[in-house]
Short mmCIF file of C-alpha atoms in Angstrom, two decimals:
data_model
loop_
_atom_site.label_atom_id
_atom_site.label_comp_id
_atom_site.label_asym_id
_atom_site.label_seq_id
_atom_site.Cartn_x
_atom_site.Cartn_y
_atom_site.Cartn_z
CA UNK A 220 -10.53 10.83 8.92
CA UNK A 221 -13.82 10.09 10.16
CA UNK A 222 -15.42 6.85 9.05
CA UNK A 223 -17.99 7.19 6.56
CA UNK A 224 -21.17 5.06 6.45
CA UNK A 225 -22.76 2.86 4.11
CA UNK A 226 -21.77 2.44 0.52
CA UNK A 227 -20.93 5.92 0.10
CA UNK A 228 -16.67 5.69 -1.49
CA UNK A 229 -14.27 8.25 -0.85
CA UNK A 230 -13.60 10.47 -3.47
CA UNK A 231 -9.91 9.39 -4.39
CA UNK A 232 -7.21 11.22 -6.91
CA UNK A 233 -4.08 9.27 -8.38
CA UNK A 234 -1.08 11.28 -9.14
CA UNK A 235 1.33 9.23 -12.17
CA UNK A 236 4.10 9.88 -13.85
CA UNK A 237 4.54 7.14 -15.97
CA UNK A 238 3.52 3.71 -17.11
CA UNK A 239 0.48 3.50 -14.97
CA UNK A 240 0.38 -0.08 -13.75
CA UNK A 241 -0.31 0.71 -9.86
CA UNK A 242 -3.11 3.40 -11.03
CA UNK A 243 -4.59 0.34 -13.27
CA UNK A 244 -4.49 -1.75 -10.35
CA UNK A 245 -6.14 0.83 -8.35
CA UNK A 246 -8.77 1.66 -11.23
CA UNK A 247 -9.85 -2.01 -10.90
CA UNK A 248 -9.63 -2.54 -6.88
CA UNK A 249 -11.66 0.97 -7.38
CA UNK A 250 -14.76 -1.30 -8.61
CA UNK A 251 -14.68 -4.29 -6.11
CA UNK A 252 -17.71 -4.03 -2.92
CA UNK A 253 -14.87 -3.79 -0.44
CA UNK A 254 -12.62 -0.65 -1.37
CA UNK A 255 -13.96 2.42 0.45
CA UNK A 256 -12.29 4.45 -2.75
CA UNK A 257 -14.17 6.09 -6.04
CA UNK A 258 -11.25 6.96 -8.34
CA UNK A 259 -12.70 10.20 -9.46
CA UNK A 260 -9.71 12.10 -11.25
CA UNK A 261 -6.50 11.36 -12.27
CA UNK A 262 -3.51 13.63 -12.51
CA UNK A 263 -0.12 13.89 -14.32
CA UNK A 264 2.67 16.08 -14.42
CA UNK A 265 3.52 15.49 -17.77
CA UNK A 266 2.03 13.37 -20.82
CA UNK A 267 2.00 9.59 -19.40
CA UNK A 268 1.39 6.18 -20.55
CA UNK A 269 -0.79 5.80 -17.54
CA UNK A 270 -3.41 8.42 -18.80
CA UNK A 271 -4.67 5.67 -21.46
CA UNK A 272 -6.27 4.19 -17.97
CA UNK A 273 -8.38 7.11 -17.10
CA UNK A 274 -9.61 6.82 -20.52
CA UNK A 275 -10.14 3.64 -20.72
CA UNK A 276 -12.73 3.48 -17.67
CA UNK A 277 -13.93 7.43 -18.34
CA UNK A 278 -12.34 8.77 -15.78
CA UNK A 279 -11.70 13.05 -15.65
CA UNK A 280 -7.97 13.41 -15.66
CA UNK A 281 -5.11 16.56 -16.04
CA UNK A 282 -1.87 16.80 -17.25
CA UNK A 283 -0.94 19.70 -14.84
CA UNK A 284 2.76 21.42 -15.64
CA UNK A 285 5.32 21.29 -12.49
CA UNK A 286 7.89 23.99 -13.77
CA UNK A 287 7.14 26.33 -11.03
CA UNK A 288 5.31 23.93 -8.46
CA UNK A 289 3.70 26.53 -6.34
CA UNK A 290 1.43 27.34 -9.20
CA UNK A 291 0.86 23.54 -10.27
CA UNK A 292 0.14 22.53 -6.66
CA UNK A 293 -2.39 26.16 -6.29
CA UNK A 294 -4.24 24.62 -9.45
CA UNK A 295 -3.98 20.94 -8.30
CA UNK A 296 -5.64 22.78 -5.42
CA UNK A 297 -8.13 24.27 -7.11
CA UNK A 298 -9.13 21.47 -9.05
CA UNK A 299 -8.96 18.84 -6.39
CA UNK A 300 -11.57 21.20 -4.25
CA UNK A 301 -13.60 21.42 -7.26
CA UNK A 302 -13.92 17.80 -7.60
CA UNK A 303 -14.50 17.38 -3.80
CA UNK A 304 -11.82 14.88 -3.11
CA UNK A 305 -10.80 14.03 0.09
CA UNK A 306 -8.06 11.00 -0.23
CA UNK A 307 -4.57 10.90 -2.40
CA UNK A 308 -2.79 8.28 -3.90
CA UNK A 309 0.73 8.99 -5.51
CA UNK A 310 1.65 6.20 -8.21
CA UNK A 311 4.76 6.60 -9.45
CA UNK A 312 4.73 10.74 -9.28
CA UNK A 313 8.13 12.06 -9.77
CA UNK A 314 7.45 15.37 -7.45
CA UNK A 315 7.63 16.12 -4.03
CA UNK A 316 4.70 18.05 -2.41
CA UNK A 317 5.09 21.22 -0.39
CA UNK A 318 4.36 21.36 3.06
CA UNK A 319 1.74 23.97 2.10
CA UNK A 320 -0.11 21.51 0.01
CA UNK A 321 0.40 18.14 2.08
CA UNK A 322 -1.55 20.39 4.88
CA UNK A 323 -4.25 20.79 2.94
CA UNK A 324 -4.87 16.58 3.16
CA UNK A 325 -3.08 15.90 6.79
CA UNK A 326 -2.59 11.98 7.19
CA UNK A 327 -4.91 11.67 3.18
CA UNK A 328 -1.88 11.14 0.51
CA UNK A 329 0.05 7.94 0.42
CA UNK A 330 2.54 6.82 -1.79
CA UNK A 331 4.06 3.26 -2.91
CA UNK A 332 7.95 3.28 -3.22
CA UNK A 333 9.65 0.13 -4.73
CA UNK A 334 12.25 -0.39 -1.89
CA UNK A 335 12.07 -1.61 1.42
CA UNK A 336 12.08 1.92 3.43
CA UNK A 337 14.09 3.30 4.93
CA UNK A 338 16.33 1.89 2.29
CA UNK A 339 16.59 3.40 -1.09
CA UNK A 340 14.88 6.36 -1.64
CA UNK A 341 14.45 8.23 -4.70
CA UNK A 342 15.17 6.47 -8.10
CA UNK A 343 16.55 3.24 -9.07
CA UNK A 344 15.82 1.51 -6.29
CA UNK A 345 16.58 -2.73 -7.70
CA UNK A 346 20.04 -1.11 -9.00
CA UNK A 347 21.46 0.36 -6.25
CA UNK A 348 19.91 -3.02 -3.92
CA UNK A 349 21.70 -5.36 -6.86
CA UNK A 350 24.79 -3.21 -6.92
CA UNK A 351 25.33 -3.14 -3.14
CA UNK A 352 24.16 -7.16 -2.85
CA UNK A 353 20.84 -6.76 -0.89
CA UNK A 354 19.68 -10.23 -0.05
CA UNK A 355 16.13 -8.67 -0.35
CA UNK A 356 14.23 -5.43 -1.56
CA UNK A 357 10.55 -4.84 -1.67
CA UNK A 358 8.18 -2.19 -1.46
CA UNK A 359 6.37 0.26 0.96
CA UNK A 360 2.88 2.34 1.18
CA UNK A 361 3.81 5.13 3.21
CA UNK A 362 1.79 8.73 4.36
CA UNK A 363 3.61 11.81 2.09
CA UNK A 364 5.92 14.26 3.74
CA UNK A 365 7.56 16.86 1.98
CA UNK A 366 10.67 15.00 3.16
CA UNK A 367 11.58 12.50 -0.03
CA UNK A 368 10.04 8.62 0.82
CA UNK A 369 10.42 9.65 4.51
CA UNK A 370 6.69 9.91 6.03
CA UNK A 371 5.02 7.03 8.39
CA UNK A 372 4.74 3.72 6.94
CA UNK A 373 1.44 1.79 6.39
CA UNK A 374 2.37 -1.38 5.33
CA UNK A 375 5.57 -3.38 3.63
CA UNK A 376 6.91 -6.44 1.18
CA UNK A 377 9.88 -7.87 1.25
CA UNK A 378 11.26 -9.22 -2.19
CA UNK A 379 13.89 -11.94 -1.95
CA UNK A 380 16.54 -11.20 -4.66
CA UNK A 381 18.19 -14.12 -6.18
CA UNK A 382 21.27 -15.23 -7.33
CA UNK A 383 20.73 -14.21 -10.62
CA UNK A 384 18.55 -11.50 -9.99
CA UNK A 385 18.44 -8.45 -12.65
CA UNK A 386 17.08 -4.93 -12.50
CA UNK A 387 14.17 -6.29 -14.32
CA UNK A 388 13.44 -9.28 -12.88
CA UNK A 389 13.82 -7.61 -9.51
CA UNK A 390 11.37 -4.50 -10.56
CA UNK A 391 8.78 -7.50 -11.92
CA UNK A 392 8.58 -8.94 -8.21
CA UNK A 393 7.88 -6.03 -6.94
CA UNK A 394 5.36 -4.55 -8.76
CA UNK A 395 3.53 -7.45 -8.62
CA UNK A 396 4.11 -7.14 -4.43
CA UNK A 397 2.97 -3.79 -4.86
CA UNK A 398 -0.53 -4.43 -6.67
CA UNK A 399 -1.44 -6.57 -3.61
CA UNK A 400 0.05 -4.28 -0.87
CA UNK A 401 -1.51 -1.04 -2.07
CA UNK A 402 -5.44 -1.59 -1.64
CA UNK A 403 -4.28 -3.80 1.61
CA UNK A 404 -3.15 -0.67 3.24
CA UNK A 405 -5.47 1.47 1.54
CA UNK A 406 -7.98 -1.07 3.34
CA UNK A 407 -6.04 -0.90 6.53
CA UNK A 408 -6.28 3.35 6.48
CA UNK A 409 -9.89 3.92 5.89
CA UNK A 410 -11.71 0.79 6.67
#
């Protein structure tokens, strides 16, 4: 991606899910001098929490349907032309892109996964790290495949689990991991 110059942001689109927390976090780094991202739109497959934040700062968002995906991702297509963005950021988005859309932004959509890839992809990642006595976990920003949590990885946290570690004590240390190591590899990619 080539650099661009002065204060001019890259038009940025968060895909959620659910509670929202990393796309708050993002919302907010959004607004400091040093992030070369403008959150401009914000989409969800289904009726999240996480929309209140793209309310809350007046931000255009979409609930798009994923029954058949090859007419969601056409109109996330569509929409995302429309809107002229050129950068993704998945936030706890429970799909998996096609190839056919992922080429459309080549080396632009990152995720954050709460495990320490390769390890754990998918869903309930603290569980299956408590259940099979990890001594840590953590959480990476990787580029998107189509592959599940499989593309490069940008940067990584470990998360020491403790003795008495639970599933939500464990999911607490990372998120908070993951507000910091998001806009640092967001930084890393386009600065």
């Amino acid at each position: 991606m080539e650099k661009l110059t002065g204060p001019k942001k890259i038009k940025t689109a968060v895909f959620i899910s659910g509670k929202g927390s990393n796309l708050n976090n993002l919302i907010k780094f959004s607004k400091t001098k040093k992030s070369p991202i403008i959150i401009d739109l914000v989409i969800s497959n289904r009726k999240a929490f996480g929309l209140k934040y793209a309310d809350k700062y007046k931000i255009n968002k979409r609930i798009i349907n994923f029954k058949n995906t090859k007419i969601a991702e056409n109109k996330c297509l569509l929409i995302l032309k429309k809107r002229n963005i050129q950068f993704i950021c998945l936030a706890g988005f429970m799909r998996i892109f096609s190839n056919n859309f992922i080429k459309n932004f080549k080396k632009r959509i990152i995720n954050i996964h709460p495990s320490y890839l390769p390890k754990y992809k998918g869903l309930n990642t603290s569980v299956r790290a408590l259940k099979n006595k990890e001594k840590f976990s953590g959480c990476t920003v990787h580029y998107v495949t189509a592959k599940l949590d499989s593309g490069n990885i940008i940067l990584q946290k470990k998360v020491k689990i403790t003795k008495n570690e639970t599933e939500t004590s464990l999911d607490k240390k990372i998120i908070k991991e993951e507000h910091k190591l998001y806009p640092a590899a967001i930084l890393k990619i386009l600065n």
